[in-house]
Amino acid sequence: MQEQLSYVHGAHDVPLIGETIGPFLAGVARRFADNDALVVPHQDVRWTYAELNARVTRLAAGLLALGLRPGDRVGIWSQNCAEWVLVQFATARAGLVMVNINPAYRRSELEYVLNKVQCSALVMAPAFKSSDYIAIIEDVVPEVRGSVPGKLQSSGLPHLRHVIRLGTEKTPGMLNFDDLLAAPTTVQLAQLADIEAALQFDEPVNIQFTSGTTGSPKGATLTHHNILNNGFFVGEAMKLGPADRLCIPVPLYHCFGMVLGNLACVTHGATMVFPGESFEPKAVLATVEAERCTGLHGVPTMFITLLDHPDFANYDLSTLRTGIMAGAPCPAQVMSRVIEKMHLAEITIAYGMTETSPVSFQSSVDDPVHLRVSTIGRIHPHLEVKIVDAAGRIVARGVKGELLTRGYSVMLGYWGDEEKSREAIDAAGWMHTGDLAVIDAQGFAAIVGRAKDMVIRGGENIYPREIEEFLYRHPKVLDVQCVGVPDKKYGEELCACVVLRPGTQATEDEIRAFCSGQIAHYKIPRYVRFVEGFPMTVTGKIQKYLLRELVTTELGLAG
Ligand code: AMP
């Protein structure tokens, strides 16, 4: 009877890795010492595994020399770069917890996350695109300018001691990243060895912020065991090996970059290739050709942009074999074009969420194409998934319900938020994803909708509640509801429906300008509609789906 229920278990004969990330990297560096580990053409970086490992040790010792101790949180606020990788592995080696900060975050988000997890140190880029990070941090922590590096005392962020900037220019009160890369002393090496020996794989190594239905971002806290194993099995599904060179244009601050990209490579002795600081289609095409990449990751929007690029045909992409498309529903037609036109015959689809490290379903390179384009594949090794109805009972195969995940990949919880953690992970250890899915008789799953109120714009998640709470601060806004509306390029765009206070008037631009510089650009509503009220149920509950239908039609986006 049981096989007819929507419960699947990834029974597998390859065991889980029972190590922390530091010693694991050292082992890889011994086995694949001379293999390219990291290539970042725009920074002129080309490090072998032996070189990467040595730099990681230097940085780990440098961080400890600042007085940081195992368990302390270290924020990283930067676009993709080689230093990001060093911070990822050095914090792991030193028992520190790396906190990923979205490069698109602005003042209010930055202040919130640094405070929430009490970061002791922040590694940051000086600037990125339109954002002057130094100006933002000096605004959030005005004390930094007059402080001695390493002795910061800030009233707003009392835990923050060190601000470490990338690049060679000096900024008052800040350390330079390269200052932390001095050759370690024997005493420091012994201290590192002691830390590595004591560290357990179930300890936290990384906090990633995801937003939630309640407004503020929540810090999903992941362990060595969580992400090292997920990276390993993601690489297994792509059949990665030491000869592979994976082009990683997806952001490192998200699991897609640092787990599906970096850790999948490191666990297989493969090469990480960063085509740029952020996604830039021409640079991706040029890097795949120049570096003879065998793999390429991306959210569906990125693949669409590459395929439609006017210079697409001028690049030789024939070395490509595999990669992952994930993060949002992957249209079958895009998958087919990617297989046909980009030589990605072995591309796989993955599904997951930050809270589960992230991947729980992935198609394998040899699944039939029709299943690779229409499903998210089968359950990942060692994990369990069940699909349940509103009462929490497992539904029959083929019946829609909420997808729940259990196993080694489930996060410890949300940092400093027990209540939210308990809502997300139930007493039996199941993570409630809020995604609606069906599983067929063979175990292939398809995501068919979302029970949670979330918009995915080009792979970036937006929680309407967070934007609504921000817009409530506007003096003219009486009430506001945000919904996702269809968009050809990004999949979805955000629309804010605003009820103005009586007697006031406002323009769309005025509302958007209020957000600018305060919240990340991708969260700023693309559309603003001024309305009299919202469709309600008899019990006074706002009917978001009706509102979504209404504005979709009004904006002429239906169909
Ligand atoms: P994140 O925590 O940023 O990784 O976002 C996780 C959410 O992205 C999931 O809960 C899904 O709603 C969505 N998602 C991720 N991968 C897929 C996929 N392959 N198909 C459909 N939705 C996806």
XYZ file of C-alpha atoms and ligand atoms in Angstrom:
582
model
C 0.000 0.000 0.000
C 2.716 2.401 1.051
C 4.182 2.930 -2.403
C 0.891 4.471 -3.481
C 1.292 7.296 -1.028
C 3.203 10.486 -1.793
C 6.154 9.624 0.412
C 9.633 9.150 -1.037
C 12.953 8.330 0.550
C 16.294 8.737 -1.223
C 17.808 5.394 -0.183
C 21.403 5.433 -1.409
C 24.583 3.417 -1.043
C 27.004 6.381 -1.081
C 27.229 7.471 2.563
C 26.942 10.999 3.907
C 30.202 12.839 4.623
C 30.858 12.983 8.364
C 33.429 15.792 8.395
C 33.554 19.540 8.856
C 34.361 21.701 5.849
C 37.918 22.754 6.881
C 39.536 19.301 7.022
C 37.472 18.197 4.030
C 38.959 21.007 1.913
C 42.461 20.094 3.118
C 41.873 16.509 1.942
C 40.696 17.692 -1.489
C 43.739 19.962 -1.727
C 45.977 16.955 -1.115
C 44.224 14.796 -3.709
C 43.857 17.448 -6.414
C 46.712 19.792 -5.423
C 47.573 21.010 -8.935
C 44.079 21.110 -10.351
C 42.550 24.568 -10.951
C 40.283 25.327 -8.003
C 39.196 28.868 -8.799
C 39.352 31.000 -11.919
C 38.147 34.614 -11.805
C 39.258 36.274 -15.054
C 38.188 39.812 -14.072
C 40.443 39.630 -11.002
C 43.267 37.771 -12.735
C 42.835 34.931 -10.279
C 43.779 31.367 -11.191
C 44.442 29.302 -8.068
C 45.120 25.591 -7.800
C 43.591 23.610 -4.939
C 46.912 23.752 -3.068
C 46.972 27.563 -3.431
C 43.336 27.972 -2.453
C 43.843 25.821 0.635
C 46.944 27.786 1.701
C 45.126 31.113 1.320
C 42.169 29.782 3.279
C 44.499 28.850 6.143
C 46.091 32.309 6.096
C 42.717 34.031 6.256
C 41.435 31.674 8.973
C 44.496 32.533 11.083
C 44.088 36.236 10.265
C 40.460 36.199 11.447
C 41.412 34.483 14.702
C 44.229 37.013 15.188
C 41.566 39.732 15.270
C 40.221 38.099 18.405
C 37.288 36.356 16.730
C 36.385 33.032 18.346
C 34.494 29.911 17.180
C 30.796 30.622 16.930
C 31.264 34.368 16.210
C 29.414 35.713 13.189
C 31.241 37.279 10.244
C 29.179 39.074 7.605
C 30.120 39.151 3.932
C 28.568 41.890 1.836
C 29.978 41.712 -1.636
C 29.312 40.722 -5.201
C 30.956 37.553 -6.557
C 34.745 37.615 -6.219
C 37.666 35.422 -5.166
C 37.697 36.888 -1.647
C 34.140 35.634 -1.160
C 35.365 32.055 -1.586
C 38.218 32.640 0.855
C 35.770 33.964 3.449
C 33.466 30.993 2.864
C 36.149 28.405 3.557
C 38.241 30.352 6.103
C 35.261 31.012 8.392
C 34.436 27.278 8.190
C 38.035 26.340 9.031
C 38.149 28.734 12.005
C 34.772 27.588 13.385
C 33.205 30.969 12.596
C 29.736 31.459 11.155
C 29.598 33.267 7.825
C 26.584 35.522 7.332
C 25.633 36.089 3.695
C 24.413 39.592 3.000
C 22.674 40.204 -0.300
C 24.712 42.726 -2.359
C 21.423 44.373 -3.283
C 20.621 45.132 0.360
C 20.396 48.789 1.296
C 20.561 50.681 4.543
C 17.524 49.390 6.422
C 18.086 45.735 5.450
C 21.823 45.854 6.251
C 21.275 47.331 9.682
C 18.578 44.785 10.441
C 20.612 41.683 9.541
C 23.864 42.826 11.214
C 21.928 43.419 14.413
C 19.784 40.313 14.230
C 22.700 37.872 14.227
C 25.105 40.184 16.100
C 27.951 40.160 13.602
C 31.356 40.812 15.182
C 33.019 41.479 11.854
C 31.905 42.588 8.420
C 33.857 41.959 5.230
C 32.582 44.266 2.509
C 33.226 45.471 -1.004
C 33.701 49.254 -1.268
C 30.960 49.632 -3.860
C 28.821 47.735 -6.301
C 26.912 49.113 -9.290
C 24.887 52.092 -8.035
C 25.639 51.322 -4.396
C 28.359 53.046 -2.427
C 28.759 50.464 0.345
C 31.237 52.592 2.279
C 28.795 55.504 2.372
C 26.001 53.158 3.506
C 28.047 51.585 6.318
C 29.284 55.019 7.437
C 25.664 56.077 7.603
C 24.645 52.993 9.620
C 27.773 53.069 11.828
C 28.957 56.702 11.927
C 31.480 55.804 14.651
C 33.584 53.818 12.166
C 35.371 56.864 10.727
C 36.871 57.978 14.014
C 37.676 54.508 15.318
C 40.930 52.571 15.483
C 40.559 49.519 13.176
C 39.455 46.525 15.257
C 38.266 48.653 18.185
C 34.971 49.894 16.852
C 32.359 50.835 19.450
C 29.008 51.556 17.883
C 25.808 52.380 19.728
C 23.609 51.133 16.861
C 25.546 47.902 16.292
C 27.212 47.164 19.639
C 28.571 43.762 18.555
C 30.368 44.994 15.467
C 34.116 45.346 16.146
C 35.765 45.007 12.741
C 34.938 46.420 9.341
C 37.180 44.869 6.697
C 37.093 46.314 3.211
C 38.157 44.716 -0.047
C 40.524 46.524 -2.400
C 43.758 48.398 -1.807
C 42.447 51.873 -0.955
C 42.428 52.825 2.711
C 39.289 53.923 4.527
C 39.466 55.438 8.034
C 38.522 52.949 10.746
C 38.593 49.939 8.430
C 41.057 47.123 7.877
C 42.039 46.020 4.394
C 41.250 42.427 3.495
C 44.820 41.701 2.411
C 46.075 42.650 5.896
C 44.518 39.388 7.100
C 46.470 37.214 4.695
C 49.890 37.244 6.387
C 51.685 33.908 6.752
C 50.456 32.248 9.962
C 52.836 31.641 12.869
C 53.328 28.155 14.344
C 51.254 29.197 17.335
C 48.413 30.276 15.065
C 48.596 27.033 13.113
C 48.405 25.057 16.363
C 45.383 27.114 17.441
C 43.678 26.383 14.115
C 44.423 22.669 14.443
C 42.872 22.664 17.940
C 39.750 24.390 16.667
C 39.422 21.986 13.746
C 39.818 18.995 16.047
C 37.112 20.223 18.414
C 34.610 21.396 15.806
C 31.568 19.161 15.199
C 29.842 18.858 11.832
C 26.457 19.709 13.341
C 27.664 23.158 14.361
C 26.483 26.196 12.393
C 28.735 27.438 9.613
C 26.479 29.756 7.670
C 23.456 32.024 8.046
C 21.475 32.961 4.972
C 18.623 35.430 5.070
C 15.305 34.557 3.554
C 12.275 36.747 3.954
C 9.053 35.516 5.352
C 5.353 36.081 5.523
C 5.891 38.081 8.708
C 7.935 40.858 7.193
C 11.537 40.843 8.386
C 14.188 38.585 6.847
C 14.903 35.413 8.835
C 18.365 33.903 9.216
C 18.295 30.268 8.100
C 21.122 28.677 10.089
C 22.968 25.901 8.278
C 25.582 23.461 9.548
C 28.736 21.975 8.025
C 26.813 18.713 7.592
C 23.912 20.465 5.841
C 25.780 22.246 3.103
C 28.819 20.007 2.601
C 26.623 16.994 1.909
C 24.141 18.887 -0.217
C 26.969 20.298 -2.342
C 28.434 16.817 -2.698
C 25.222 15.140 -3.831
C 24.367 18.024 -6.173
C 27.761 17.452 -7.826
C 27.097 13.709 -7.958
C 23.824 14.310 -9.810
C 25.727 16.318 -12.439
C 28.449 13.623 -12.558
C 31.079 16.246 -11.789
C 34.723 15.221 -11.715
C 38.157 16.871 -11.519
C 38.122 17.594 -15.258
C 34.960 19.690 -14.983
C 34.972 23.484 -15.079
C 31.745 25.021 -13.847
C 30.748 28.541 -14.863
C 28.995 30.162 -11.874
C 27.172 33.392 -12.803
C 24.618 33.003 -9.984
C 25.112 34.977 -6.770
C 27.374 33.517 -4.091
C 25.317 35.033 -1.266
C 22.631 32.489 -2.169
C 22.884 28.688 -1.867
C 22.810 28.472 -5.649
C 26.283 30.014 -5.838
C 27.968 28.833 -2.659
C 26.507 25.307 -2.394
C 25.356 24.216 -5.873
C 28.343 26.047 -7.349
C 31.304 26.238 -4.949
C 30.698 23.197 -2.762
C 29.608 20.963 -5.651
C 32.958 21.779 -7.314
C 35.134 21.496 -4.213
C 33.668 18.109 -3.257
C 34.671 16.800 -6.703
C 37.995 18.544 -7.285
C 36.339 20.492 -10.118
C 37.067 24.128 -11.073
C 34.903 27.088 -10.006
C 34.812 29.747 -12.735
C 33.270 33.175 -11.990
C 32.439 35.058 -15.193
C 31.819 38.366 -13.409
C 30.793 40.217 -10.292
C 27.155 39.659 -11.162
C 25.260 38.206 -14.102
C 26.306 39.861 -17.350
C 25.259 37.779 -20.385
C 28.127 38.659 -22.707
C 30.721 37.925 -20.018
C 29.094 34.534 -19.359
C 29.206 33.568 -23.040
C 32.803 34.793 -23.413
C 33.968 33.023 -20.257
C 32.386 29.698 -21.184
C 34.241 29.870 -24.493
C 37.594 31.111 -23.138
C 37.714 28.811 -20.127
C 36.239 25.834 -21.974
C 33.614 25.387 -19.285
C 31.826 22.056 -19.082
C 29.032 23.254 -16.815
C 26.819 26.320 -16.434
C 24.343 27.262 -13.701
C 21.495 29.736 -13.919
C 17.959 30.667 -13.000
C 15.540 30.398 -15.949
C 15.694 34.156 -16.599
C 19.478 33.963 -17.102
C 19.225 31.166 -19.652
C 16.484 33.091 -21.502
C 18.724 36.186 -21.608
C 21.691 34.161 -22.912
C 19.671 32.422 -25.602
C 18.190 35.732 -26.789
C 21.467 37.644 -26.753
C 22.202 39.197 -30.190
C 25.771 37.803 -30.105
C 24.757 34.330 -28.936
C 25.748 32.624 -32.193
C 29.266 34.123 -32.131
C 30.400 32.052 -29.159
C 31.636 28.488 -29.103
C 29.760 26.762 -26.299
C 30.516 23.237 -27.483
C 32.475 22.318 -24.335
C 29.320 22.578 -22.227
C 27.763 19.378 -20.938
C 25.880 19.937 -17.692
C 24.665 22.498 -15.182
C 21.618 23.338 -13.133
C 18.546 25.381 -13.859
C 16.666 26.150 -10.665
C 15.261 28.771 -8.349
C 11.979 29.294 -10.122
C 9.654 27.263 -12.333
C 11.735 26.224 -15.360
C 9.690 26.480 -18.566
C 9.894 23.261 -20.652
C 10.493 25.271 -23.818
C 13.534 27.005 -22.281
C 14.933 23.635 -21.153
C 14.561 22.253 -24.669
C 16.343 25.268 -26.214
C 19.147 25.024 -23.668
C 19.691 21.347 -24.473
C 19.576 21.939 -28.213
C 21.325 25.301 -28.640
C 23.767 25.411 -25.730
C 25.005 21.807 -25.892
C 23.735 21.271 -22.349
C 22.523 17.736 -23.068
C 23.063 16.772 -19.436
C 21.547 19.845 -17.781
C 19.559 19.066 -14.665
C 16.700 20.778 -12.885
C 16.912 21.243 -9.153
C 14.337 22.221 -6.599
C 14.870 23.283 -3.043
C 14.911 26.141 -0.599
C 17.534 27.855 1.556
C 16.150 26.189 4.690
C 17.002 22.753 3.228
C 20.572 23.571 2.155
C 18.906 23.916 -0.519
C 18.307 20.952 -2.888
C 15.815 18.168 -2.215
C 14.846 17.142 -5.772
C 17.021 17.020 -8.858
C 16.722 15.399 -12.236
C 19.645 13.209 -13.182
C 21.657 13.618 -16.368
C 20.235 10.411 -17.828
C 16.545 10.924 -17.033
C 14.486 10.972 -20.235
C 14.301 14.495 -21.669
C 10.511 14.691 -21.424
C 10.767 14.160 -17.652
C 13.672 16.574 -17.347
C 11.640 19.314 -18.961
C 8.395 18.683 -17.109
C 9.419 17.667 -13.570
C 12.008 18.518 -10.904
C 13.316 14.946 -10.970
C 13.450 12.576 -8.042
C 14.278 12.827 -4.349
C 17.914 13.540 -3.426
C 19.971 10.835 -1.686
C 19.274 10.282 2.029
C 16.333 12.716 2.147
C 12.651 12.118 2.723
C 9.743 14.044 1.237
C 6.035 13.699 1.769
C 3.135 15.568 0.211
C 0.355 16.360 2.651
C -3.175 17.759 2.578
C -4.444 20.660 4.687
C -4.922 18.296 7.646
C -1.300 17.102 7.418
C -2.181 13.642 6.036
C -0.078 12.112 3.256
C -1.967 12.244 -0.036
C -2.041 9.555 -2.745
C 0.459 9.654 -5.614
C -0.606 12.160 -8.233
C -2.572 14.282 -5.760
C -1.535 17.868 -5.060
C -0.478 18.973 -1.580
C 2.205 20.779 0.398
C 5.757 19.457 0.066
C 7.551 18.645 3.353
C 11.250 17.718 3.579
C 13.126 15.837 6.292
C 16.712 14.696 6.683
C 20.326 15.813 6.987
C 19.641 18.949 4.901
C 17.110 20.650 7.165
C 18.519 23.780 8.814
C 19.016 24.109 12.553
C 16.378 26.859 12.592
C 16.045 30.612 12.131
C 18.698 32.463 14.125
C 17.231 33.907 17.310
C 13.659 33.078 16.367
C 12.405 29.950 18.052
C 8.782 30.602 17.326
C 9.308 30.952 13.577
C 11.598 27.903 13.599
C 8.896 25.803 15.246
C 6.339 26.989 12.702
C 8.676 25.935 9.877
C 9.998 22.633 11.262
C 7.466 20.436 13.049
C 8.057 18.128 15.999
C 8.858 15.183 13.709
C 11.569 17.163 11.921
C 9.686 18.022 8.711
C 10.422 21.355 7.058
C 7.187 22.842 5.692
C 8.166 24.383 2.376
C 4.949 26.165 1.442
C 5.320 24.775 -2.082
C 2.553 22.761 -3.714
C 3.667 19.635 -5.553
C 2.614 16.256 -6.937
C 4.691 13.076 -7.027
C 3.973 10.426 -9.671
C 4.163 6.639 -9.349
C 7.861 6.623 -10.355
C 8.751 9.272 -7.790
C 9.134 12.205 -10.194
C 7.804 15.419 -8.660
C 6.411 18.602 -10.154
C 5.943 21.938 -8.419
C 2.432 23.076 -9.220
C 2.023 26.196 -7.117
C 2.759 27.987 -3.891
C 0.781 27.904 -0.672
C 2.957 30.745 0.602
C 2.557 34.331 -0.375
C 5.770 34.795 -2.322
C 6.699 36.356 -5.643
C 9.726 35.107 -7.599
C 11.200 37.833 -9.812
C 13.929 36.383 -12.021
C 15.030 33.968 -9.295
C 14.932 36.527 -6.458
C 12.247 35.867 -3.872
C 10.087 38.740 -2.727
C 7.779 38.389 0.233
C 4.928 40.869 -0.277
C 4.495 41.280 3.470
C 8.002 42.719 3.812
C 7.362 45.351 1.132
C 3.906 46.123 2.506
C 5.372 46.776 5.954
C 7.988 49.034 4.440
C 5.395 51.007 2.449
C 3.214 51.480 5.524
C 5.941 53.866 6.722
C 5.053 56.265 3.893
C 2.974 59.103 5.393
C 0.424 59.053 2.565
C -0.139 55.285 2.561
C -3.244 54.201 4.437
C -3.217 50.582 3.290
C -1.256 48.535 0.794
C -1.231 45.063 -0.708
C 1.505 43.718 -2.966
C 0.942 40.955 -5.516
C 2.939 39.254 -8.249
C 1.887 39.827 -11.847
C 3.123 37.858 -14.871
C 6.176 39.062 -16.757
C 7.736 37.592 -19.898
C 11.341 38.157 -18.848
C 11.330 37.831 -15.078
C 8.486 35.327 -14.661
C 6.822 37.682 -12.200
C 6.993 41.370 -11.263
C 5.749 43.061 -8.108
C 2.723 45.334 -8.103
C 1.830 47.480 -5.071
C -1.857 48.371 -4.722
C -2.031 51.444 -2.531
C -4.977 53.043 -0.726
C -3.991 56.656 -0.026
C -4.923 58.547 3.114
C -8.031 60.714 2.589
C -7.209 64.065 1.051
C -3.742 63.059 -0.183
C -2.413 62.449 -3.660
C 0.673 60.626 -4.831
C 2.356 59.442 -7.995
C 3.821 56.033 -8.825
C 7.301 57.555 -8.938
C 6.861 59.094 -5.508
C 6.151 55.679 -4.005
C 9.107 54.098 -5.790
C 11.440 56.955 -4.808
C 10.520 56.308 -1.169
C 11.927 52.764 -1.539
C 15.032 53.756 -3.439
C 18.233 53.411 -1.402
C 16.322 51.858 1.497
C 15.381 48.432 0.131
C 16.998 46.282 -2.540
C 16.205 47.357 -6.118
C 14.525 44.049 -7.029
C 12.000 44.542 -4.207
C 10.909 47.980 -5.439
C 7.474 47.499 -7.042
C 7.611 47.646 -10.816
C 3.947 48.738 -10.838
C 2.080 50.941 -8.385
C -1.728 51.136 -8.607
C -3.838 53.494 -6.535
C -7.061 51.778 -5.464
C -10.104 52.531 -3.303
C -9.966 49.212 -1.450
C -9.328 45.473 -1.836
C -11.575 42.534 -2.664
C -12.543 40.929 0.669
C -14.246 37.758 1.856
C -17.317 38.096 4.063
C -15.066 37.584 7.057
C -12.912 40.533 6.021
C -9.955 38.559 4.690
C -8.288 40.135 1.684
C -8.586 37.947 -1.414
C -5.116 38.314 -2.859
C -5.739 35.985 -5.766
C -8.663 38.170 -6.905
C -6.572 41.310 -6.501
C -3.830 39.657 -8.568
C -6.329 38.767 -11.318
C -7.749 42.270 -11.271
C -4.457 44.141 -11.633
C -3.142 41.602 -14.156
C -6.114 42.403 -16.374
C -5.903 46.159 -15.744
C -2.231 46.209 -16.643
C -2.931 44.213 -19.806
C -0.652 41.371 -18.713
C -3.178 38.543 -18.894
C -2.520 35.610 -21.226
P 15.225 30.072 -1.899
O 15.038 29.892 -0.433
O 15.642 31.453 -2.284
O 16.137 29.038 -2.454
O 13.808 29.889 -2.611
C 13.115 28.701 -2.483
C 11.827 28.728 -3.249
O 12.056 28.909 -4.653
C 11.096 27.406 -3.148
O 10.367 27.297 -1.932
C 10.216 27.439 -4.400
O 9.052 28.211 -4.172
C 11.085 28.157 -5.418
N 11.799 27.191 -6.287
C 13.067 26.768 -6.172
N 13.386 25.894 -7.157
C 12.285 25.743 -7.918
C 11.962 24.946 -9.085
N 12.859 24.177 -9.688
N 10.698 25.033 -9.576
C 9.774 25.823 -8.974
N 10.017 26.607 -7.896
C 11.253 26.564 -7.360
